[in-house]
Amino acid sequence: MRLHVADHPLVAHKLTILRDERTDSPTFRRLVDELVTLLAYEATRDVQVEPHEVRTPVTTTTGVRMTSPRPLVVPILRAGLGMLDGMTRLLPTAEVGFLGLQRDEKTFQAVTYANRLPEDLTGRHVFLLDPMLATGGTLVAAIDYVFARGAREVTAVCLLAAPEGLRVVDDAVGDRVDVQVVVAAVDERLNEKAYIVPGLGDAGDRLYGVV
Ligand code: URA
């Protein structure tokens, strides 16, 4: 697994406001959107392109264009939905699928409750969106799910990660270089309720309210 921590003052600034318990939901949603756009820039560094000739008003030159198949962006419901617009802003041609994985609050294991993805993901680069990489269970389940359908490469985009969760993902994917995790920051640890510390609380609740 490759880990990329987006070390940038703008990312750190926005993340600090996100962590603040006084930040209200509208501000939280806007900041998540802005942060994801910054993370998306890092996360798409290895997106596949091919040479493409273009005529400028002055001459012709060779640039690039993205190759097919189109990337697939998959927000993990519910909190990953708050990251979708920020990601597709930079990848407007991507297809979007949905995966509902919830952690059982007693066992902390990931349980699938919704799936709206193409059956065949052969050759696809899949971007998984999940704001909080806590125990790693959800992400490992999602990675297994898309590789089992033929995905070529997985990039997980997260706001925060706990070292414990990163270890779980790393152990599960081993030496695979086709799994990358892009995060705004790696925090200290998990607490006894599997919340990230210092973290930002429950990302879904802060985005959408407690329902
Ligand atoms: N999910 C959250 O929303 N927050 C955490 O700290 C851990 C998991």
Coordinates of N, CA and C and ligand atoms in Angstrom, one line a residue:
M1 N 0.8 -1.2 0.0 CA 0.0 0.0 0.0 C 0.9 1.3 0.0
R2 N 0.5 2.2 -0.8 CA 1.2 3.5 -0.8 C 0.4 4.5 0.0
L3 N 1.0 5.3 0.9 CA 0.3 6.3 1.7 C 0.8 7.7 1.3
H4 N -0.1 8.6 1.0 CA 0.3 9.9 0.7 C -0.5 10.9 1.6
V5 N 0.3 11.6 2.4 CA -0.3 12.6 3.4 C -0.1 13.9 2.7
A6 N -1.2 14.6 2.5 CA -1.2 15.9 1.8 C -0.7 17.0 2.7
D7 N 0.6 17.2 2.6 CA 1.3 18.1 3.6 C 1.2 19.5 2.9
H8 N 0.2 20.3 3.3 CA 0.1 21.6 2.6 C -0.6 22.6 3.6
P9 N -0.2 23.8 3.8 CA -0.7 24.7 4.8 C -2.2 24.9 4.6
L10 N -2.7 25.0 3.3 CA -4.2 25.2 3.1 C -5.0 24.0 3.6
V11 N -4.4 22.8 3.4 CA -5.1 21.6 3.9 C -5.1 21.6 5.4
A12 N -4.0 22.0 6.1 CA -3.9 22.0 7.5 C -4.9 23.1 8.1
H13 N -5.0 24.2 7.4 CA -5.8 25.3 7.9 C -7.3 24.8 7.8
K14 N -7.7 24.3 6.7 CA -9.1 23.9 6.6 C -9.4 22.7 7.6
L15 N -8.5 21.8 7.7 CA -8.7 20.7 8.6 C -8.9 21.2 10.1
T16 N -8.1 22.2 10.5 CA -8.2 22.8 11.8 C -9.6 23.3 12.1
I17 N -10.2 23.9 11.1 CA -11.6 24.5 11.3 C -12.6 23.3 11.3
L18 N -12.3 22.3 10.5 CA -13.2 21.1 10.5 C -13.2 20.4 11.9
R19 N -12.0 20.4 12.5 CA -11.9 19.7 13.8 C -12.7 20.5 14.9
D20 N -12.8 21.8 14.8 CA -13.4 22.6 15.8 C -14.8 22.2 16.0
E21 N -15.2 21.9 17.3 CA -16.5 21.4 17.6 C -17.6 22.5 17.3
R22 N -17.1 23.7 17.3 CA -18.1 24.8 17.1 C -18.5 25.0 15.6
T23 N -17.8 24.4 14.7 CA -18.0 24.5 13.2 C -19.4 23.9 12.9
D24 N -20.3 24.7 12.3 CA -21.6 24.2 12.0 C -21.6 23.4 10.7
S25 N -22.8 22.7 10.5 CA -22.9 21.7 9.4 C -22.6 22.4 8.0
P26 N -23.3 23.6 7.8 CA -23.0 24.2 6.4 C -21.5 24.5 6.2
T27 N -20.9 25.0 7.2 CA -19.4 25.3 7.1 C -18.7 24.0 6.9
F28 N -19.0 23.0 7.7 CA -18.3 21.7 7.7 C -18.4 21.2 6.3
R29 N -19.7 21.2 5.7 CA -19.8 20.6 4.3 C -19.0 21.4 3.3
R30 N -19.0 22.7 3.4 CA -18.2 23.5 2.5 C -16.7 23.2 2.6
L31 N -16.2 23.1 3.8 CA -14.8 22.8 4.0 C -14.4 21.4 3.6
V32 N -15.3 20.4 3.8 CA -15.0 19.1 3.3 C -14.9 19.1 1.8
D33 N -15.8 19.8 1.1 CA -15.8 19.9 -0.3 C -14.5 20.5 -0.8
E34 N -14.0 21.6 -0.1 CA -12.8 22.3 -0.5 C -11.6 21.4 -0.3
L35 N -11.6 20.7 0.9 CA -10.5 19.8 1.2 C -10.3 18.7 0.2
V36 N -11.5 18.1 -0.2 CA -11.5 17.0 -1.1 C -10.9 17.4 -2.4
T37 N -11.3 18.6 -2.9 CA -10.7 19.1 -4.1 C -9.2 19.1 -4.1
L38 N -8.7 19.6 -2.9 CA -7.2 19.6 -2.8 C -6.6 18.2 -2.8
L39 N -7.3 17.3 -2.1 CA -6.9 15.9 -2.0 C -7.0 15.2 -3.4
A40 N -8.0 15.6 -4.1 CA -8.2 15.0 -5.4 C -7.1 15.3 -6.4
Y41 N -6.5 16.5 -6.2 CA -5.3 16.8 -7.0 C -4.2 15.8 -6.8
E42 N -4.0 15.5 -5.5 CA -2.9 14.5 -5.2 C -3.3 13.1 -5.6
A43 N -4.6 12.8 -5.4 CA -5.1 11.4 -5.6 C -5.1 11.0 -7.1
T44 N -5.1 12.0 -7.9 CA -5.2 11.7 -9.4 C -3.9 11.8 -10.1
R45 N -2.8 11.9 -9.3 CA -1.5 12.0 -10.0 C -1.2 10.8 -11.0
D46 N -1.7 9.6 -10.6 CA -1.3 8.5 -11.5 C -2.5 8.1 -12.4
V47 N -3.4 9.0 -12.6 CA -4.5 8.6 -13.5 C -4.0 8.5 -14.9
Q48 N -4.5 7.5 -15.6 CA -3.9 7.1 -16.9 C -4.3 8.1 -18.0
V49 N -3.2 8.6 -18.7 CA -3.5 9.5 -19.9 C -2.7 9.0 -21.1
E50 N -3.1 9.4 -22.3 CA -2.5 9.1 -23.5 C -2.2 10.3 -24.3
P51 N -1.2 10.3 -25.2 CA -0.9 11.5 -26.0 C -2.1 11.9 -26.8
H52 N -2.3 13.2 -26.9 CA -3.4 13.7 -27.7 C -3.0 15.0 -28.4
E53 N -3.2 15.0 -29.7 CA -2.8 16.2 -30.5 C -3.9 17.2 -30.4
V54 N -3.5 18.5 -30.2 CA -4.4 19.6 -30.1 C -3.9 20.8 -31.0
R55 N -4.9 21.4 -31.6 CA -4.6 22.6 -32.4 C -4.8 23.9 -31.6
T56 N -3.8 24.6 -31.3 CA -4.0 25.9 -30.6 C -4.2 27.0 -31.7
P57 N -4.6 28.2 -31.3 CA -4.7 29.3 -32.3 C -3.4 29.5 -33.0
V58 N -2.3 29.0 -32.5 CA -1.0 29.3 -33.1 C -0.4 28.1 -33.9
T59 N -0.5 26.9 -33.4 CA 0.1 25.8 -34.0 C -0.6 24.5 -33.5
T60 N 0.0 23.4 -33.9 CA -0.5 22.1 -33.2 C 0.6 21.6 -32.3
T61 N 0.1 21.0 -31.2 CA 1.0 20.4 -30.2 C 0.4 19.1 -29.7
T62 N 1.3 18.4 -29.0 CA 0.8 17.1 -28.4 C 0.6 17.3 -26.9
G63 N -0.6 17.2 -26.4 CA -0.9 17.2 -25.0 C -1.3 15.8 -24.6
V64 N -2.2 15.6 -23.6 CA -2.6 14.3 -23.2 C -4.2 14.4 -23.0
R65 N -4.8 13.2 -23.0 CA -6.2 13.1 -22.5 C -6.3 11.8 -21.7
M66 N -7.3 11.8 -20.9 CA -7.5 10.6 -20.0 C -7.9 9.4 -20.9
T67 N -7.4 8.2 -20.6 CA -7.7 7.0 -21.3 C -9.0 6.4 -20.8
S68 N -9.6 5.6 -21.6 CA -10.8 4.8 -21.1 C -10.2 3.4 -20.6
P69 N -10.9 2.7 -19.7 CA -12.2 3.0 -19.2 C -12.1 4.2 -18.2
R70 N -13.3 4.9 -18.1 CA -13.3 6.0 -17.2 C -13.1 5.6 -15.8
P71 N -12.5 6.5 -15.0 CA -12.3 6.2 -13.5 C -13.7 6.1 -12.9
L72 N -13.8 5.4 -11.8 CA -15.0 5.2 -11.1 C -14.9 5.8 -9.7
V73 N -15.7 6.7 -9.3 CA -15.7 7.3 -8.0 C -16.8 6.7 -7.2
V74 N -16.4 6.2 -6.0 CA -17.4 5.5 -5.1 C -17.4 6.0 -3.7
P75 N -18.3 6.9 -3.4 CA -18.4 7.3 -2.0 C -19.0 6.2 -1.2
I76 N -18.4 6.0 0.0 CA -18.9 5.0 0.9 C -20.0 5.7 1.8
L77 N -21.2 5.3 1.7 CA -22.3 5.9 2.4 C -22.2 5.7 3.9
R78 N -22.6 6.7 4.7 CA -23.2 7.9 4.3 C -22.2 9.0 4.2
A79 N -21.2 9.0 5.0 CA -20.3 10.2 5.1 C -19.5 10.5 3.8
G80 N -19.2 9.4 3.1 CA -18.5 9.6 1.8 C -19.2 10.5 0.8
L81 N -20.5 10.5 1.0 CA -21.3 11.4 0.0 C -20.9 12.8 0.1
G82 N -20.5 13.3 1.3 CA -20.0 14.7 1.4 C -18.8 15.0 0.7
M83 N -18.1 13.9 0.2 CA -16.8 14.1 -0.6 C -17.0 14.0 -2.1
L84 N -18.2 13.7 -2.5 CA -18.4 13.4 -3.9 C -18.2 14.6 -4.8
D85 N -18.9 15.7 -4.5 CA -18.8 16.9 -5.4 C -17.3 17.4 -5.5
G86 N -16.6 17.4 -4.4 CA -15.2 17.9 -4.4 C -14.4 17.0 -5.3
M87 N -14.7 15.7 -5.4 CA -13.9 14.8 -6.2 C -14.3 14.9 -7.7
T88 N -15.6 14.9 -8.0 CA -16.0 14.9 -9.4 C -15.7 16.3 -10.0
R89 N -15.5 17.3 -9.2 CA -15.2 18.6 -9.8 C -13.9 18.5 -10.6
L90 N -12.9 17.7 -10.0 CA -11.6 17.5 -10.8 C -11.7 16.4 -11.7
L91 N -12.7 15.5 -11.6 CA -12.8 14.3 -12.5 C -14.2 14.3 -13.0
P92 N -14.6 15.3 -13.8 CA -16.0 15.4 -14.3 C -16.4 14.2 -15.2
T93 N -15.5 13.5 -15.8 CA -15.9 12.5 -16.7 C -16.0 11.1 -16.0
A94 N -15.7 11.1 -14.7 CA -15.7 9.8 -14.0 C -17.2 9.4 -13.8
E95 N -17.3 8.0 -13.7 CA -18.6 7.4 -13.4 C -18.7 7.4 -11.9
V96 N -19.9 7.4 -11.4 CA -20.1 7.3 -10.0 C -20.9 6.1 -9.5
G97 N -20.4 5.4 -8.6 CA -21.1 4.2 -8.0 C -21.3 4.5 -6.5
F98 N -22.1 3.7 -5.8 CA -22.3 3.9 -4.4 C -22.1 2.6 -3.7
L99 N -21.6 2.7 -2.5 CA -21.4 1.5 -1.7 C -21.8 1.8 -0.2
G100 N -22.8 1.1 0.3 CA -23.2 1.4 1.7 C -22.6 0.4 2.6
L101 N -21.6 0.8 3.3 CA -20.9 -0.1 4.3 C -21.0 0.7 5.7
Q102 N -21.4 -0.1 6.6 CA -21.7 0.5 7.9 C -20.9 -0.3 8.9
R103 N -20.3 0.4 9.9 CA -19.7 -0.5 10.9 C -20.7 -0.8 12.0
D104 N -20.6 -2.1 12.4 CA -21.5 -2.6 13.5 C -20.9 -2.0 14.8
E105 N -21.6 -1.2 15.5 CA -21.1 -0.4 16.7 C -20.6 -1.4 17.8
K106 N -21.0 -2.7 17.8 CA -20.5 -3.6 18.8 C -19.2 -4.3 18.4
T107 N -19.3 -4.8 17.1 CA -18.1 -5.6 16.7 C -17.1 -4.8 15.9
F108 N -17.6 -3.5 15.5 CA -16.8 -2.6 14.6 C -16.5 -3.3 13.3
Q109 N -17.2 -4.3 12.9 CA -17.0 -5.0 11.6 C -17.8 -4.2 10.5
A110 N -17.4 -4.2 9.3 CA -18.1 -3.6 8.2 C -19.2 -4.5 7.7
V111 N -20.4 -3.9 7.5 CA -21.6 -4.7 7.0 C -22.1 -3.9 5.8
T112 N -22.2 -4.7 4.6 CA -22.8 -4.0 3.4 C -24.3 -3.9 3.5
Y113 N -24.8 -2.7 3.3 CA -26.2 -2.5 3.3 C -26.8 -1.9 2.0
A114 N -25.9 -1.5 1.1 CA -26.3 -1.0 -0.2 C -25.1 -1.1 -1.2
N115 N -25.5 -1.3 -2.5 CA -24.5 -1.4 -3.5 C -25.1 -1.0 -4.8
R116 N -24.5 0.0 -5.4 CA -24.9 0.4 -6.7 C -23.7 0.6 -7.6
L117 N -23.1 -0.5 -8.0 CA -21.8 -0.5 -8.7 C -22.0 -1.4 -10.0
P118 N -21.2 -1.1 -11.0 CA -21.2 -2.0 -12.2 C -20.7 -3.4 -11.7
E119 N -21.2 -4.5 -12.2 CA -20.8 -5.8 -11.8 C -19.3 -6.0 -12.3
D120 N -19.0 -5.5 -13.5 CA -17.7 -5.7 -14.1 C -16.8 -4.4 -14.0
L121 N -15.8 -4.5 -13.2 CA -14.9 -3.3 -13.0 C -13.6 -3.6 -13.7
T122 N -13.5 -4.4 -14.6 CA -12.2 -4.8 -15.3 C -11.5 -3.6 -15.8
G123 N -10.3 -3.4 -15.3 CA -9.4 -2.4 -15.8 C -9.7 -1.0 -15.2
R124 N -10.7 -0.9 -14.3 CA -11.1 0.4 -13.8 C -10.2 0.9 -12.6
H125 N -9.9 2.2 -12.6 CA -9.3 2.8 -11.5 C -10.4 3.4 -10.6
V126 N -10.5 2.8 -9.4 CA -11.6 3.1 -8.5 C -11.1 4.1 -7.4
F127 N -11.8 5.2 -7.2 CA -11.5 6.1 -6.1 C -12.6 5.9 -5.1
L128 N -12.2 5.4 -3.9 CA -13.1 5.2 -2.8 C -13.0 6.4 -1.9
L129 N -14.2 7.0 -1.6 CA -14.3 8.2 -0.7 C -14.8 7.8 0.7
D130 N -14.0 8.0 1.7 CA -14.5 7.7 3.1 C -13.7 8.7 4.0
P131 N -14.4 9.6 4.6 CA -13.7 10.6 5.3 C -12.8 10.1 6.5
M132 N -13.3 9.1 7.2 CA -12.5 8.7 8.4 C -12.0 7.2 8.3
L133 N -10.7 7.1 8.1 CA -10.1 5.7 8.1 C -9.8 5.4 9.6
A134 N -10.7 4.8 10.2 CA -10.6 4.5 11.7 C -10.0 3.1 11.9
T135 N -10.9 2.1 12.0 CA -10.4 0.8 12.2 C -9.8 0.1 10.9
G136 N -10.2 0.7 9.8 CA -9.8 0.2 8.5 C -10.7 -0.9 8.0
G137 N -11.7 -1.4 8.8 CA -12.5 -2.5 8.4 C -13.4 -2.2 7.2
T138 N -14.0 -1.0 7.1 CA -14.8 -0.6 6.0 C -14.0 -0.5 4.8
L139 N -12.8 0.1 4.9 CA -12.0 0.3 3.7 C -11.5 -1.0 3.1
V140 N -11.1 -1.9 4.0 CA -10.6 -3.2 3.5 C -11.8 -3.9 2.8
A141 N -13.0 -3.9 3.4 CA -14.2 -4.5 2.8 C -14.4 -3.9 1.4
A142 N -14.3 -2.6 1.3 CA -14.6 -1.9 0.0 C -13.5 -2.2 -1.0
I143 N -12.3 -2.3 -0.6 CA -11.1 -2.6 -1.5 C -11.3 -4.1 -2.0
D144 N -11.6 -5.0 -1.1 CA -11.9 -6.4 -1.5 C -13.0 -6.5 -2.5
Y145 N -14.0 -5.7 -2.3 CA -15.2 -5.7 -3.1 C -14.9 -5.3 -4.5
V146 N -14.2 -4.2 -4.7 CA -13.9 -3.7 -6.1 C -12.9 -4.5 -6.8
F147 N -11.9 -5.0 -6.0 CA -10.9 -5.9 -6.7 C -11.5 -7.2 -7.1
A148 N -12.5 -7.7 -6.3 CA -13.1 -9.0 -6.7 C -13.9 -8.8 -8.0
R149 N -14.3 -7.6 -8.4 CA -15.0 -7.3 -9.6 C -14.0 -6.9 -10.7
G150 N -12.7 -7.0 -10.5 CA -11.8 -6.7 -11.6 C -11.1 -5.4 -11.6
A151 N -11.3 -4.6 -10.6 CA -10.7 -3.2 -10.6 C -9.1 -3.4 -10.8
R152 N -8.6 -2.4 -11.5 CA -7.1 -2.4 -11.7 C -6.3 -1.8 -10.6
E153 N -6.9 -0.7 -10.1 CA -6.2 0.1 -9.1 C -7.2 0.8 -8.2
V154 N -6.9 1.0 -6.9 CA -7.8 1.6 -5.9 C -7.0 2.8 -5.3
T155 N -7.6 3.9 -5.3 CA -7.1 5.1 -4.5 C -8.2 5.4 -3.5
A156 N -7.9 5.4 -2.2 CA -8.8 5.8 -1.2 C -8.5 7.2 -0.8
V157 N -9.5 8.0 -0.8 CA -9.3 9.4 -0.4 C -10.1 9.6 0.9
C158 N -9.3 10.0 2.0 CA -9.8 10.1 3.3 C -9.4 11.5 3.9
L159 N -10.2 12.0 4.8 CA -9.7 13.2 5.5 C -8.7 12.9 6.6
L160 N -9.1 12.0 7.5 CA -8.2 11.6 8.6 C -8.0 10.1 8.6
A161 N -6.9 9.7 9.1 CA -6.6 8.2 9.3 C -6.0 8.0 10.7
A162 N -6.3 6.9 11.3 CA -5.7 6.5 12.5 C -4.6 5.5 12.1
P163 N -3.5 5.5 12.9 CA -2.4 4.6 12.6 C -2.8 3.1 12.6
E164 N -3.8 2.8 13.5 CA -4.3 1.5 13.7 C -5.0 1.0 12.4
G165 N -5.8 1.9 11.8 CA -6.5 1.6 10.6 C -5.6 1.4 9.4
L166 N -4.6 2.3 9.3 CA -3.6 2.2 8.2 C -2.9 0.9 8.3
R167 N -2.6 0.4 9.5 CA -1.9 -0.9 9.6 C -2.8 -2.0 9.1
V168 N -4.1 -1.9 9.5 CA -5.0 -3.0 9.1 C -5.1 -3.0 7.6
V169 N -5.2 -1.8 6.9 CA -5.3 -1.8 5.5 C -4.0 -2.3 4.8
D170 N -2.9 -1.9 5.4 CA -1.6 -2.3 4.9 C -1.4 -3.8 5.0
D171 N -1.8 -4.4 6.2 CA -1.7 -5.8 6.3 C -2.6 -6.6 5.3
A172 N -3.8 -6.0 5.1 CA -4.8 -6.7 4.2 C -4.3 -6.6 2.7
V173 N -3.7 -5.5 2.3 CA -3.3 -5.4 0.9 C -1.9 -5.8 0.6
G174 N -1.1 -5.9 1.7 CA 0.3 -6.4 1.6 C 1.1 -5.5 0.7
D175 N 1.8 -6.1 -0.2 CA 2.8 -5.3 -1.0 C 2.1 -4.7 -2.3
R176 N 0.8 -4.8 -2.4 CA 0.2 -4.4 -3.6 C 0.5 -2.9 -3.8
V177 N 1.0 -2.5 -4.9 CA 1.3 -1.1 -5.2 C 0.1 -0.4 -5.9
D178 N -0.9 -1.2 -6.2 CA -2.1 -0.7 -6.8 C -3.2 -0.2 -5.8
V179 N -2.8 0.0 -4.6 CA -3.6 0.5 -3.6 C -2.9 1.7 -3.0
Q180 N -3.6 2.9 -3.1 CA -3.0 4.1 -2.5 C -4.0 4.7 -1.6
V181 N -3.5 5.2 -0.4 CA -4.4 6.0 0.5 C -3.9 7.4 0.5
V182 N -4.8 8.4 0.2 CA -4.5 9.8 0.3 C -5.2 10.4 1.4
V183 N -4.5 11.0 2.4 CA -5.2 11.6 3.5 C -4.7 13.0 3.8
A184 N -5.6 13.8 4.5 CA -5.1 15.1 4.9 C -4.2 15.1 6.1
A185 N -4.4 14.1 7.0 CA -3.6 14.0 8.2 C -3.7 12.6 8.8
V186 N -2.6 12.1 9.4 CA -2.7 10.9 10.2 C -2.7 11.3 11.6
D187 N -3.8 10.9 12.4 CA -3.9 11.4 13.7 C -3.2 10.4 14.7
E188 N -3.4 10.7 16.0 CA -2.7 9.9 17.0 C -3.1 8.5 17.2
R189 N -4.4 8.2 17.4 CA -4.8 6.9 17.7 C -6.4 6.8 17.7
L190 N -6.9 5.6 18.0 CA -8.3 5.4 18.2 C -8.6 5.3 19.6
N191 N -9.8 5.8 20.0 CA -10.2 5.6 21.4 C -11.0 4.3 21.6
E192 N -11.5 4.1 22.8 CA -12.2 2.8 23.1 C -13.5 2.6 22.3
K193 N -14.0 3.7 21.7 CA -15.2 3.6 20.9 C -14.8 3.6 19.4
A194 N -13.6 3.5 19.1 CA -13.0 3.4 17.7 C -13.2 4.8 17.0
Y195 N -13.2 5.9 17.8 CA -13.2 7.2 17.2 C -11.7 7.6 17.1
I196 N -11.5 8.4 16.0 CA -10.1 8.9 15.8 C -9.9 10.0 16.8
V197 N -8.6 10.0 17.4 CA -8.2 11.0 18.4 C -7.0 11.8 17.8
P198 N -7.0 13.1 17.8 CA -8.0 14.0 18.2 C -9.2 14.1 17.3
G199 N -9.1 13.7 16.0 CA -10.2 13.6 15.1 C -11.1 14.8 14.9
L200 N -12.3 14.5 14.5 CA -13.3 15.6 14.3 C -14.7 15.2 14.7
G201 N -14.8 14.0 15.4 CA -16.1 13.5 15.8 C -16.6 12.6 14.7
D202 N -17.9 12.5 14.7 CA -18.6 11.6 13.7 C -18.8 12.4 12.5
A203 N -18.1 12.1 11.4 CA -18.1 12.9 10.2 C -19.5 12.9 9.6
G204 N -20.3 11.8 9.6 CA -21.6 11.8 9.0 C -22.5 12.7 9.8
D205 N -22.5 12.6 11.1 CA -23.3 13.5 11.9 C -23.0 15.0 11.7
R206 N -21.7 15.3 11.6 CA -21.3 16.7 11.4 C -21.7 17.2 10.0
L207 N -21.7 16.3 9.0 CA -22.1 16.7 7.7 C -23.6 16.9 7.6
Y208 N -24.3 15.9 8.2 CA -25.8 15.8 7.9 C -26.6 15.9 9.1
G209 N -26.1 16.0 10.3 CA -26.9 16.0 11.5 C -27.1 14.6 12.0
V210 N -27.5 14.5 13.2 CA -27.7 13.2 13.9 C -29.0 12.6 13.5
V211 N -28.9 11.5 12.6 CA -30.2 10.9 12.2 C -30.0 9.4 12.3
Ligands
URA1 N1 -16.1 7.5 12.0 C1 -16.2 8.8 12.2 O1 -17.1 9.5 11.7 N2 -15.4 9.4 13.1 C2 -14.4 8.7 13.8 O2 -13.6 9.3 14.5 C3 -14.3 7.3 13.4 C4 -15.1 6.8 12.5

